[in-house]
Each structure stands twice: as structure tokens, then as C-alpha cells.
One Martini backbone bead per residue (centre of mass of N, CA, C, O) as a GRO file, in nm:
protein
  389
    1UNK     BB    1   1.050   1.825  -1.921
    2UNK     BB    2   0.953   2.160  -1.823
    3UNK     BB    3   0.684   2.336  -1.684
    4UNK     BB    4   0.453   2.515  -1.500
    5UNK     BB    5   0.447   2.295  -1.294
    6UNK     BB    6   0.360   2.312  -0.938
    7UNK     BB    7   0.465   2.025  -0.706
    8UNK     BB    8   0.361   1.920  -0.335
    9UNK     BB    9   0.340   1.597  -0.235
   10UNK     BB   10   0.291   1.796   0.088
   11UNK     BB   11   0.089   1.924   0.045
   12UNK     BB   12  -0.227   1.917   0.166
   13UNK     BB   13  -0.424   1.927  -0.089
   14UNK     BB   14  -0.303   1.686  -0.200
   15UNK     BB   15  -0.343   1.478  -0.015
   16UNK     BB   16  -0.662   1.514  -0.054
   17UNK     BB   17  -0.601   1.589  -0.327
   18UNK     BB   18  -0.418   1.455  -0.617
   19UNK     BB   19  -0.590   1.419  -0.898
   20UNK     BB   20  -0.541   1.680  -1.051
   21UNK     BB   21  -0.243   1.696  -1.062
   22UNK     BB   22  -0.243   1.389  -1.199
   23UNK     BB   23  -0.378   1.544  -1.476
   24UNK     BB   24  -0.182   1.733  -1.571
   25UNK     BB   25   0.049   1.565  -1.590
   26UNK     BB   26  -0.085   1.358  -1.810
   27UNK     BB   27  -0.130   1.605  -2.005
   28UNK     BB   28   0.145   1.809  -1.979
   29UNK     BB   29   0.353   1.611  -1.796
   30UNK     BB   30   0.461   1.326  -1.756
   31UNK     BB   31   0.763   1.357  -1.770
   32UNK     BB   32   0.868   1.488  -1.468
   33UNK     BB   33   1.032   1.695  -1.310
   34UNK     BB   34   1.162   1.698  -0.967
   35UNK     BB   35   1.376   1.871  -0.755
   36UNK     BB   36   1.314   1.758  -0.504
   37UNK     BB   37   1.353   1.442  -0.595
   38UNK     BB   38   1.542   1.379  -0.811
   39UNK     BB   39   1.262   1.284  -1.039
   40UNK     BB   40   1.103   1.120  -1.217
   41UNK     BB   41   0.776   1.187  -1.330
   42UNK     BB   42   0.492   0.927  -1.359
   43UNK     BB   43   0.132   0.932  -1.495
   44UNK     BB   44   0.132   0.712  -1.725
   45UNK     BB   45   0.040   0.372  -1.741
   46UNK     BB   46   0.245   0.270  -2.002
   47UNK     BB   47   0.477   0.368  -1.837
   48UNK     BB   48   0.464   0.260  -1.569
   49UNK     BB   49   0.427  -0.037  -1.697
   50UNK     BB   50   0.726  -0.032  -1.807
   51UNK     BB   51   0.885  -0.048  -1.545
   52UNK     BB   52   0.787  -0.224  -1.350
   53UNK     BB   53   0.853  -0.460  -1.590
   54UNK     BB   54   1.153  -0.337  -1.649
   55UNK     BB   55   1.416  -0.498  -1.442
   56UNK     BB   56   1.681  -0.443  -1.627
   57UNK     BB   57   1.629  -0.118  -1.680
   58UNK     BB   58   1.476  -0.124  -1.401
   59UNK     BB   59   1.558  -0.061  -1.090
   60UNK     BB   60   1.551  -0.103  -0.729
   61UNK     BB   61   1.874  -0.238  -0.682
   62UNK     BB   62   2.122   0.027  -0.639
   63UNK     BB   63   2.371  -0.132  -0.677
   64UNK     BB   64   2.390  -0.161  -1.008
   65UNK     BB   65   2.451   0.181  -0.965
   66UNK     BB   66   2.628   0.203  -0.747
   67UNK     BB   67   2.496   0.152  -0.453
   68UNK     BB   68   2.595   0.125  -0.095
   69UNK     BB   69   2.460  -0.187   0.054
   70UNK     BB   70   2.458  -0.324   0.269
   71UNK     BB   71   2.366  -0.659   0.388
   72UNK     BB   72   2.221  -0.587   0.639
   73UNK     BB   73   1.994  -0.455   0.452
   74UNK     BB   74   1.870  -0.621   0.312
   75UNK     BB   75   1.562  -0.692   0.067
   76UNK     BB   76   1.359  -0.814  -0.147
   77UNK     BB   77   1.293  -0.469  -0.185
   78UNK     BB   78   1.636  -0.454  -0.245
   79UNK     BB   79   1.576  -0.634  -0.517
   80UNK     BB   80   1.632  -0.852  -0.780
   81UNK     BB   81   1.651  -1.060  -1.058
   82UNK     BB   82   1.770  -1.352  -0.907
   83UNK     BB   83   1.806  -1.312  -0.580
   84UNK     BB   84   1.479  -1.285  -0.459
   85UNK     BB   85   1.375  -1.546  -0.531
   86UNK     BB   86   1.382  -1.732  -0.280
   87UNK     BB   87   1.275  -1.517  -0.052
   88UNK     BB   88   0.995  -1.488  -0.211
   89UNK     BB   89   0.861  -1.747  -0.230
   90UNK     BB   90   0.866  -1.834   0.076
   91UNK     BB   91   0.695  -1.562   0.179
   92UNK     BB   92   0.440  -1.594  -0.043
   93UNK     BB   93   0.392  -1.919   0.089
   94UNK     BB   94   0.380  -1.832   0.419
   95UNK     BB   95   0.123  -1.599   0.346
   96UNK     BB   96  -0.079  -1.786   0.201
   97UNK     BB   97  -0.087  -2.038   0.438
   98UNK     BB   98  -0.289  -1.858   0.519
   99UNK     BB   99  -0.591  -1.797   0.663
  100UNK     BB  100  -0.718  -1.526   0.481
  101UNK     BB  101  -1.011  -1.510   0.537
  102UNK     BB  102  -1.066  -1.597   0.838
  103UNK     BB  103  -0.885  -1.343   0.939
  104UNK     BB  104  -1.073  -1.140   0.833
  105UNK     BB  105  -1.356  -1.236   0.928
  106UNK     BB  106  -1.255  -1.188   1.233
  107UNK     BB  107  -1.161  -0.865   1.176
  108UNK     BB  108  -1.506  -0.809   1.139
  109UNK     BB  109  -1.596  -0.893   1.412
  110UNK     BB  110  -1.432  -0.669   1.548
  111UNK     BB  111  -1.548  -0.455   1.441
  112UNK     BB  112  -1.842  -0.470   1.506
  113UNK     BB  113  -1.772  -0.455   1.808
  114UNK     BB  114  -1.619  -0.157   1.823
  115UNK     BB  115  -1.898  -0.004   1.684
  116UNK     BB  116  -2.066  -0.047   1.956
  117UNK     BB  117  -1.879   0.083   2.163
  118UNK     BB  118  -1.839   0.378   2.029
  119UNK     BB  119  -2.143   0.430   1.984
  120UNK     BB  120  -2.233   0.512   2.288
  121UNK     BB  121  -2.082   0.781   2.289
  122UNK     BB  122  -2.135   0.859   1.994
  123UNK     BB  123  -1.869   1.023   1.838
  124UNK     BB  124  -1.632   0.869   1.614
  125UNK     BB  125  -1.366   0.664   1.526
  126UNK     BB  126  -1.300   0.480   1.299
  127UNK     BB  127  -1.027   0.424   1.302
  128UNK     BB  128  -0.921   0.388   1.595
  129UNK     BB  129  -1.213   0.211   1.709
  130UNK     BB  130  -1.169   0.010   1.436
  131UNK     BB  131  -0.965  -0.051   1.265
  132UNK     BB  132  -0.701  -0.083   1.385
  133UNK     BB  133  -0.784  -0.312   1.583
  134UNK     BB  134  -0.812  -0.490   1.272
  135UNK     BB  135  -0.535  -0.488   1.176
  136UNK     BB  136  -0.367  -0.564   1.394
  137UNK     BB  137  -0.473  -0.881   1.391
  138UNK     BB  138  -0.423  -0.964   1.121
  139UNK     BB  139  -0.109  -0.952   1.138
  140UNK     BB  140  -0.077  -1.121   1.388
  141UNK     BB  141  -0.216  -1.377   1.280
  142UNK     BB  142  -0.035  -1.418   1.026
  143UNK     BB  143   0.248  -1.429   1.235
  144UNK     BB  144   0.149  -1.554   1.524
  145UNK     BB  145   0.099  -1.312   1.736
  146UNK     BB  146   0.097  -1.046   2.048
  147UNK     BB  147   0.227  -0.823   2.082
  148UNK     BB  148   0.095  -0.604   1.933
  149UNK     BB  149  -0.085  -0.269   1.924
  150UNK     BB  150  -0.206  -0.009   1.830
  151UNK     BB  151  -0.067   0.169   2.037
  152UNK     BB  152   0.242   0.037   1.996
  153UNK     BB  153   0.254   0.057   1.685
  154UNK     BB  154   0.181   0.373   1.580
  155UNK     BB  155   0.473   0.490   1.574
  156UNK     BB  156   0.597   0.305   1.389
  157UNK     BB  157   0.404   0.349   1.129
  158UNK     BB  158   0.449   0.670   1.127
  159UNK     BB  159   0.760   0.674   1.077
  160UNK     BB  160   0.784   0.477   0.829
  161UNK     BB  161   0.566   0.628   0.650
  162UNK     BB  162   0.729   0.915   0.672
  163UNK     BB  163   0.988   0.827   0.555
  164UNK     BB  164   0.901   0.775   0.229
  165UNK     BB  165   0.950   1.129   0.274
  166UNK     BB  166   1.280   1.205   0.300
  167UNK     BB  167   1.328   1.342   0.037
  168UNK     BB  168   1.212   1.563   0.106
  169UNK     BB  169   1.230   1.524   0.408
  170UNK     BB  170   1.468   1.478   0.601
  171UNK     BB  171   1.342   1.518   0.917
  172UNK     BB  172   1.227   1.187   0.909
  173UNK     BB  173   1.448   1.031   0.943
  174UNK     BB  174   1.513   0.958   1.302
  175UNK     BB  175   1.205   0.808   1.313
  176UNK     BB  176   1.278   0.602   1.115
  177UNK     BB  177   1.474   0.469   1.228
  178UNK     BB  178   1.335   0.395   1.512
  179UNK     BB  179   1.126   0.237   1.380
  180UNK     BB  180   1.293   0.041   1.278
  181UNK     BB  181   1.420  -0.075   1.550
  182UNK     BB  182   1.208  -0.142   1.686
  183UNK     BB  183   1.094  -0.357   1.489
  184UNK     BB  184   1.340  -0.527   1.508
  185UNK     BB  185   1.352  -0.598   1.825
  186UNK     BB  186   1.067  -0.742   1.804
  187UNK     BB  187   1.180  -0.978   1.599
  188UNK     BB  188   1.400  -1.086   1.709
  189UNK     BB  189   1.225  -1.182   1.961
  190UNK     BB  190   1.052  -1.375   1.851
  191UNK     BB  191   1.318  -1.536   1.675
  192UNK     BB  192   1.471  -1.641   1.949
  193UNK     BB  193   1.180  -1.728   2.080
  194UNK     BB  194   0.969  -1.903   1.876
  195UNK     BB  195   0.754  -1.751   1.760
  196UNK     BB  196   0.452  -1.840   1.583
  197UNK     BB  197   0.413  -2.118   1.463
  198UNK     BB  198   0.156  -2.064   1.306
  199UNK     BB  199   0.253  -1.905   1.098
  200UNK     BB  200   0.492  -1.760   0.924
  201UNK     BB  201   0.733  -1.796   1.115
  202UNK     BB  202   0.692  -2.118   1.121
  203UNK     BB  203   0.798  -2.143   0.852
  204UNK     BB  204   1.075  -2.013   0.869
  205UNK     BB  205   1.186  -2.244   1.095
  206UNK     BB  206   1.110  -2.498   0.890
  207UNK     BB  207   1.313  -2.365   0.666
  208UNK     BB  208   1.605  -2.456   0.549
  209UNK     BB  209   1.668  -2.270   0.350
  210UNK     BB  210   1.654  -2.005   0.546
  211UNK     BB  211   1.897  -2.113   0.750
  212UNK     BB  212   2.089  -2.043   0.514
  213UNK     BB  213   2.059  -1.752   0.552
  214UNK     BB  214   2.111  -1.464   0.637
  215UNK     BB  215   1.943  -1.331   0.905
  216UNK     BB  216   1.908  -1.006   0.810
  217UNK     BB  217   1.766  -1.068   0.570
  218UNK     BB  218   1.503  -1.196   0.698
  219UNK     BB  219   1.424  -1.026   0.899
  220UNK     BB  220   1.375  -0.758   0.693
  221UNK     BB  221   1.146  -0.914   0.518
  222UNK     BB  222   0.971  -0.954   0.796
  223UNK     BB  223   0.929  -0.645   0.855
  224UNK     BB  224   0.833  -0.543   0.560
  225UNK     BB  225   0.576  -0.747   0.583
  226UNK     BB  226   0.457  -0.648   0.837
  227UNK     BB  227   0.394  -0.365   0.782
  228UNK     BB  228   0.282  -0.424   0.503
  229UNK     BB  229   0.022  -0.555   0.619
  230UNK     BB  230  -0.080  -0.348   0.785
  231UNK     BB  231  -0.113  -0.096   0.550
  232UNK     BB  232  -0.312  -0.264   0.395
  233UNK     BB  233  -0.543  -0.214   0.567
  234UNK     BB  234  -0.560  -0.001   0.696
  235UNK     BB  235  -0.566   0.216   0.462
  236UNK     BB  236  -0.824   0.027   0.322
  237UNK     BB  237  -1.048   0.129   0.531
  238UNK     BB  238  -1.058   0.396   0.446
  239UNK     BB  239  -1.110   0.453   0.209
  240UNK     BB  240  -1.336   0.276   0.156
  241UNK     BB  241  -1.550   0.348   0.374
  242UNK     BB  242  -1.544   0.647   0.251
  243UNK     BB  243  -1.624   0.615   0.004
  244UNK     BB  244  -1.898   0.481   0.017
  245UNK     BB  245  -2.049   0.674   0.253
  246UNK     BB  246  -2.026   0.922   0.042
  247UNK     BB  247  -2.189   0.793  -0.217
  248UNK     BB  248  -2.348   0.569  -0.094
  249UNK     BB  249  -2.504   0.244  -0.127
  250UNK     BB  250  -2.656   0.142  -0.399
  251UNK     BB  251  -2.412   0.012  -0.537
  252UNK     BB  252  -2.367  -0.187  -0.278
  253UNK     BB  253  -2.650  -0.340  -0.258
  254UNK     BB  254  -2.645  -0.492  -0.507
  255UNK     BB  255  -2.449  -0.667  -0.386
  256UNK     BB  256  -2.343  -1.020  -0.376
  257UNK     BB  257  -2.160  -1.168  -0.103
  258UNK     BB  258  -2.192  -1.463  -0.281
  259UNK     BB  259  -2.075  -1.320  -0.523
  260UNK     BB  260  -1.726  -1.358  -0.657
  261UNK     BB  261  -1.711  -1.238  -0.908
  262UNK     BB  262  -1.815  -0.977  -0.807
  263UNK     BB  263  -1.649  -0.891  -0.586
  264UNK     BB  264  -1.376  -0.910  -0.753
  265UNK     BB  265  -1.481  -0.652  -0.906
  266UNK     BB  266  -1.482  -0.464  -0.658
  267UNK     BB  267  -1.216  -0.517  -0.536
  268UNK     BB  268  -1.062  -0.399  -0.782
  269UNK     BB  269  -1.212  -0.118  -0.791
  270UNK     BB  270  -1.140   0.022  -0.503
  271UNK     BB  271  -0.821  -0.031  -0.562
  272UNK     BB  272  -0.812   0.164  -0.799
  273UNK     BB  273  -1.022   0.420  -0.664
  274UNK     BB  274  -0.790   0.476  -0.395
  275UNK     BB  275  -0.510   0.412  -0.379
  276UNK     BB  276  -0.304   0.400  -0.147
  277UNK     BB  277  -0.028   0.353  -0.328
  278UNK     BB  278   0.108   0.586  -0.504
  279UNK     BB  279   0.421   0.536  -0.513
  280UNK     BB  280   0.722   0.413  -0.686
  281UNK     BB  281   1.072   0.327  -0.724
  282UNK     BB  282   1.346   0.371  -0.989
  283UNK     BB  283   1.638   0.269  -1.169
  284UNK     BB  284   1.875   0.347  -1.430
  285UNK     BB  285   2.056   0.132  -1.640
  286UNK     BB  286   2.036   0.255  -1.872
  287UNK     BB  287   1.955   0.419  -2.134
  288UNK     BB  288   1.643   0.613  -2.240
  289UNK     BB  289   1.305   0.607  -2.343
  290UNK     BB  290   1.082   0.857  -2.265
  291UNK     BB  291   0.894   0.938  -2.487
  292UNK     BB  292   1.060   1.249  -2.506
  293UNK     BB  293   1.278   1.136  -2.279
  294UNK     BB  294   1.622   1.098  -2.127
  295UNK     BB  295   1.740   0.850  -2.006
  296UNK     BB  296   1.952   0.800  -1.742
  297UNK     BB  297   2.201   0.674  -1.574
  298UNK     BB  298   2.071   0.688  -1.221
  299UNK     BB  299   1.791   0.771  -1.272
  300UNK     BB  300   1.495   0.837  -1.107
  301UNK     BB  301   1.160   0.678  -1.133
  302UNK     BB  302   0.830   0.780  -1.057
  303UNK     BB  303   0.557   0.582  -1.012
  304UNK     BB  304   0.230   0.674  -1.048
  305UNK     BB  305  -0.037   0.484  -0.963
  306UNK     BB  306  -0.248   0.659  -0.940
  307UNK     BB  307  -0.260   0.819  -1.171
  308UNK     BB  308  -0.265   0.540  -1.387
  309UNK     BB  309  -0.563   0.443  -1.269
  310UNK     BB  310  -0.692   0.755  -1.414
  311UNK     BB  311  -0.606   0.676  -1.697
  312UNK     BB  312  -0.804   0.742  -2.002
  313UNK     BB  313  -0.584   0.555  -2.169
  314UNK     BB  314  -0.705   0.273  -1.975
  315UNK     BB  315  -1.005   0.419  -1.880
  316UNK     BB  316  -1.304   0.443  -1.830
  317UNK     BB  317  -1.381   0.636  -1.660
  318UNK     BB  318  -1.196   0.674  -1.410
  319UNK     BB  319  -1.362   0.889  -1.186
  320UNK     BB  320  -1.530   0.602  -1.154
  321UNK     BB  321  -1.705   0.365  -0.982
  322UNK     BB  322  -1.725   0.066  -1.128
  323UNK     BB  323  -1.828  -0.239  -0.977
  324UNK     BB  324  -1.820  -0.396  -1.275
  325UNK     BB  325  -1.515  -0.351  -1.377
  326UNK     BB  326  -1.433  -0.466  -1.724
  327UNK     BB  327  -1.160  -0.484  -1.762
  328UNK     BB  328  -0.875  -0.425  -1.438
  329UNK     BB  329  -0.541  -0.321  -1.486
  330UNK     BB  330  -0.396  -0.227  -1.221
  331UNK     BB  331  -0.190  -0.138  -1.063
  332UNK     BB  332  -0.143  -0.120  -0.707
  333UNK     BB  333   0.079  -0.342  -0.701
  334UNK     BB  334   0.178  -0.314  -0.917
  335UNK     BB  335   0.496  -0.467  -1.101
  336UNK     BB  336   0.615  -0.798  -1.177
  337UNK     BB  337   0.895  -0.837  -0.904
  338UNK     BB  338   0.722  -0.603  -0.700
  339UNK     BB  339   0.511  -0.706  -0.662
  340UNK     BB  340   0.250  -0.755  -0.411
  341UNK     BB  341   0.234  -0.995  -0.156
  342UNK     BB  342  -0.053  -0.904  -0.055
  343UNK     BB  343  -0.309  -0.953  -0.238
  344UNK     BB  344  -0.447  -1.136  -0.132
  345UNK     BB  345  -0.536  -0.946   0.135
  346UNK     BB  346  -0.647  -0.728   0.011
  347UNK     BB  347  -0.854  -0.835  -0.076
  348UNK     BB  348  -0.994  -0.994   0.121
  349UNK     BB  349  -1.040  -0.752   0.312
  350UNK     BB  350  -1.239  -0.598   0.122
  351UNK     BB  351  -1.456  -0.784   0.125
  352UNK     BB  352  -1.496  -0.755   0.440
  353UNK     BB  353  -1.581  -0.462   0.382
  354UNK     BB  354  -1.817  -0.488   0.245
  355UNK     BB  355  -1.976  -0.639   0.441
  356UNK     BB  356  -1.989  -0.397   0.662
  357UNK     BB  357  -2.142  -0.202   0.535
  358UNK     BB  358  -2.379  -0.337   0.443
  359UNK     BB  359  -2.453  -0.432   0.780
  360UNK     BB  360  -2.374  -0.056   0.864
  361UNK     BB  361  -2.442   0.179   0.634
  362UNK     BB  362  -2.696   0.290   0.707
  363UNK     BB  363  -2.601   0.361   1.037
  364UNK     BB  364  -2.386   0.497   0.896
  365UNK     BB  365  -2.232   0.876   0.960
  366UNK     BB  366  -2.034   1.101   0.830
  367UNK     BB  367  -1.940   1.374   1.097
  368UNK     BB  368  -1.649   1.500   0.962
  369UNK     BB  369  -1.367   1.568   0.923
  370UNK     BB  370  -1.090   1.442   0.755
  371UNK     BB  371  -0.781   1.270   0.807
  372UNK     BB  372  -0.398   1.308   0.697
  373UNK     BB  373  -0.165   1.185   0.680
  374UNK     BB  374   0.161   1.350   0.630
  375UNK     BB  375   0.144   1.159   0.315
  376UNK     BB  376   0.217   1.059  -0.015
  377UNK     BB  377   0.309   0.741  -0.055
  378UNK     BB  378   0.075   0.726   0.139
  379UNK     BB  379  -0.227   0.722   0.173
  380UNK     BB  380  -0.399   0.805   0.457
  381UNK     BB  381  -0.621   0.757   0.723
  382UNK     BB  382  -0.632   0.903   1.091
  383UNK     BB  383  -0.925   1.044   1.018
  384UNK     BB  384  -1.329   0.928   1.097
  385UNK     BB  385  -1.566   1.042   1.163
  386UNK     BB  386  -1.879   0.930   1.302
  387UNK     BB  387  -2.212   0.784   1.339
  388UNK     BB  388  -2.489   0.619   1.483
  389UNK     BB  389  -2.789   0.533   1.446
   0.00000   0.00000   0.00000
């Protein structure tokens, strides 16, 4: 069904601000066909997690409605079960085996350096001079190498990040594919010459069952993890510190950062009332329904996972921050056989964030209008203007 709603997920106003139009469609027209994208839109909760969690009938891996994908092309993100279990669980068990905790506390002592540094100058930029290089440090950390620097990654995130709008934008396609080289090229050199020993890449190496696998299959895996564990810290501290500054810090004062469950119960409510991460897609493998529209075989259908979050019929008072919400069972991690591998690092690096606001929130001001990546699938923060008073 479609009614007069007229929605493009890379209007700048959306981007800014897609709550509202994610309201509409959730009461008037959940199940909607997007033309641009050709493509079925959910954006109830109980829609969204029944795609999600039901992986025989929505498919990710899009070979399975025949859809034509070298094998060179595969990784873990274009799997489903049973195929992508062995080198699922083995990147989960590589990337959890790090000091992730630690990782993010020395991530968190150097924004409190870099706010030092920054703020001596007046304004500046939150994203560009705080953020960022503690993002590239922890993913660095992580797989254990020192090779990129947040100037030298951001332009292969910004192709990447806005690769994954080139159904709406074709003109994306270029820039998204030289990001993927690059950093492919950059993945080879790692692994070719055996750096990272410390981290996740030396689990790779020292694991036998890897190395009896294809290797561009694990190359691409080990790609898509190095992204998105930059993309879920980067995009997650801006979110989180602009919203925490943007409504004073009352709510956050009150907690205790040594009280583990009181952390735990903000640090999911944050990535509830945040959702960098807004929407992934499934294609449908068998006809089908949902509510009262008829899903066929081969239908794209994207779970908006942002607007599942703010969903009343699962969330009492859901455009409300409650830091203290309980039960709290958000997508934002989607759900699932490709539940998000990072989930462990983003609360982790949140909790660090919050710790961080505690320790600099009084003094810290936002100061400028802030600007978004011109991205619909992550929104992301990359200009956040403050003064230190």
C-alpha cells in the first residue's frame, strides 16, 4: 500500500531530523514501497524484528534468490546460516579476546588530551578534533596495527559510509568502490606481512581453521570489521556527547560510573534513543505477509531500525531519554544470525563516553550549528562545533 507520503531518506532535513517522518510512516503506512529505492519500508518494531530475526525467510545473502556474487566478493555480511558460522564465530571470539574495556579507557584519556589541545585555540570541532583520532585509535588498537590516522582513513569512511546510499544515489557508486580498494589494499599489506600480532589480525593468523579458507573471503571480513568498528565508536560519540550537552546534564549526574548496572541500563538507552546505525536490508526468499501487504519472492525489504527504537507500541514514551529504562530490547544492533559483531565494543566505548561528558560536561559548550555526513543509512555526526569555558 501506498498513501500520499513522500519521503527521501537523503533530503538534508531528514538527515537531520528523520524522527518525525519516521512517525508518519509508522502510523500510516508501515509497510511502505519507496520507488527510489525499490524497495518495501518497515518501521514497526514488531515488523522490523521478525525480518530480522527470521533469517530462512529474509535473506541477506541474496545469492539465495539468485542473485550472481563472485565468491571473491563474500564475507560474513553476505552470509547466512550455516554458511557464515565458522568464520562468524571465529571474528566474534578474535575481536572479543581484546582488552576492550581498556582499549576504549586509553580512547577516552586521549579525547581528554586532544579537548586540552583543542580548546586552547576558542572553538572547535568536537567530530574532527576529539572524536576522531580516539575512534581511529581504538579500531587500531583492536587489530593490533598503527597504520591509518583519522586523516588518512576519513575519506576512505566517507566512500564507504556513503557507498551504502548509492541505490538512492548511483553517483556514490565510484567513490564507494576506490574506498574499498583502498582499504583492501591497505588490509593485504597488513596481512601479507603479518603485522598486528597483538591484536585481532595475530588471532587470524595463529587460527588453522582460517587459513584452510578462501582468503579473499576472510580479507573482506576482516575489511567490513575494521569499518564498522570505526564507524560504530566515530559515529556513536557524536551522537551520544551532542545529545547528553544539547539536553544539560541533570540526567547524567545522577549516575554512578562505578555502579556497572545503572551504566549498563544508560549505555543501552543511549544506543536506543540515538541509532546511528538506521536501517539495514533483507530480501525475501518464499511470498509472504506482513501486516496486510504481500511480500514476493525477491521483494528488498529495509527494517528501519531507528524508527523500530522510537516505536510506542514497544516503548513507553519513546522520544524521551530514560536512563534507567527497563526492559529495553532495541534493534539497534539489528537482530539475529547478523546481530552487530561490535556489540560488545559500542557499549564499552559508551560507557566511556559517558564517563567522559561527567568528567568535562560542566565546561563544555555546544557552540555552532552542527552538520551530518550527507548519509541516510548511518547518520553520523561530522561537525560539532563547542568552546571549553
Amino acid at each position: 500500500m501506498q498513501d500520499s507520503i513522500e519521503w527521501n531518506p537523503l533530503d538534508p532535513a531528514s538527515i537531520q531530523d528523520p524522527y518525525p517522518i519516521y512517525s508518519r510512516l509508522r502510523d500510516h503506512d508501515p509497510v511502505y514501497w519507496h520507488d527510489g529505492m525499490k524497495s518495501w519500508v518497515l518501521t514497526r518494531y514488531d515488523d522490523c524484528h521478525r525480518v530480522l530475526r527470521d533469517y530462512a525467510t529474509f535473506a541477506r545473502d541474496r545469492r539465495r534468490v539468485g542473485a550472481d556474487i563472485p565468491d571473491d566478493k563474500l564475507n560474513i555480511q553476505t552470509q547466512d546460516p550455516p554458511e557464515q558460522a565458522a568464520l562468524k564465530g571465529i571474528t566474534t571470539k578474535a575481536l572479543n579476546a581484546q582488552r576492550l574495556r581498556q582499549v576504549c579507557a586509553d580512547a577516552r584519556s586521549l579525547m581528554a588530551e586532544k579537548l586540552e589541545e583543542a580548546a586552547k585555540g576558542g572553538t572547535f570541532d568536537l567530530m574532527q578534533d576529539v572524536a576522531g583520532p580516539a575512534a581511529i585509535q581504538v579500531i587500531n588498537q583492536v587489530f593490533g596495527v598503527d597504520d591509518f590516522t583519522q586523516e588518512t582513513y576519513a575519506p576512505i569512511y566517507q566512500g564507504l559510509t556513503r557507498n551504502m546510499d548509492s541505490g538512492l544515489d548511483p553517483s556514490r557508486l565510484p567513490a564507494g568502490r576506490a574506498a574499498g580498494s583502498a582499504l583492501r589494499a591497505r588490509m593485504d599489506g597488513w596481512l601479507d606481512a603479518r603485522l598486528g600480532g597483538a591484536g585481532m589480525l595475530g588471532v587470524f593468523y595463529r587460527d588453522e581453521e582460517v587459513a584452510q579458507m578462501p582468503q579473499p573471503y576472510v580479507r573482506n571480513t576482516l575489511l567490513a570489521t575494521y569499518n564498522a568498528g570505526f564507524s560504530t565508536v566515530y559515529a556513536s560519540s557524536g551522537a551520544v556527547i551532542h545529545e547528553l550537552l544539547k539536553r544539560g546534564l541533570s540526567e547524567v549526574r545522577a549516575l554512578d560510573a562505578d555502579d556497572q548496572s545503572a551504566m549498563a541500563l544508560a549505555v543501552d538507552e543511549l544506543l536506543r534513543y540515538t541509532s546511528p546505525a538506521q536501517a539495514t536490508a533483507r530480501v525475501a526468499v518464499v511470498e509472504t505477509q506482513i501486516q496486510d501487504v504481500t511480500i514476493k519472492p525477491g521483494d528488498v525489504l529495509v527494517t528501519m531500525m531507528a524508527a523500530a527504537n522510537r516505536d510506542p507500541r514497544k516503548f513507553d514514551n519513546p522520544d524521551e531519554l530514560i536512563l534507567d529504562r527497563s526492559p529495553n530490547q532495541h534493534l539497534t544492533f539489528a537482530w539475529g544470525p547478523h546481530v552487530c559483531l561490535g556489540a560488545r565494543l559500542a557499549q564499552a566505548w559508551i560507557a566511556e563516553l559517558i564517563r567522559f561528558v561527567l568528567e568535562f560536561g560542566d565546561r563544555l559548550r555546544l557552540s555552532g550549528e552542527e552538520e551530518y555526513m550527507h548519509s541516510a543509512t548511518l547518520r553520523n555526526l561530522v561537525r560539532l562545533p563547542a568552546a571549553f569555558v
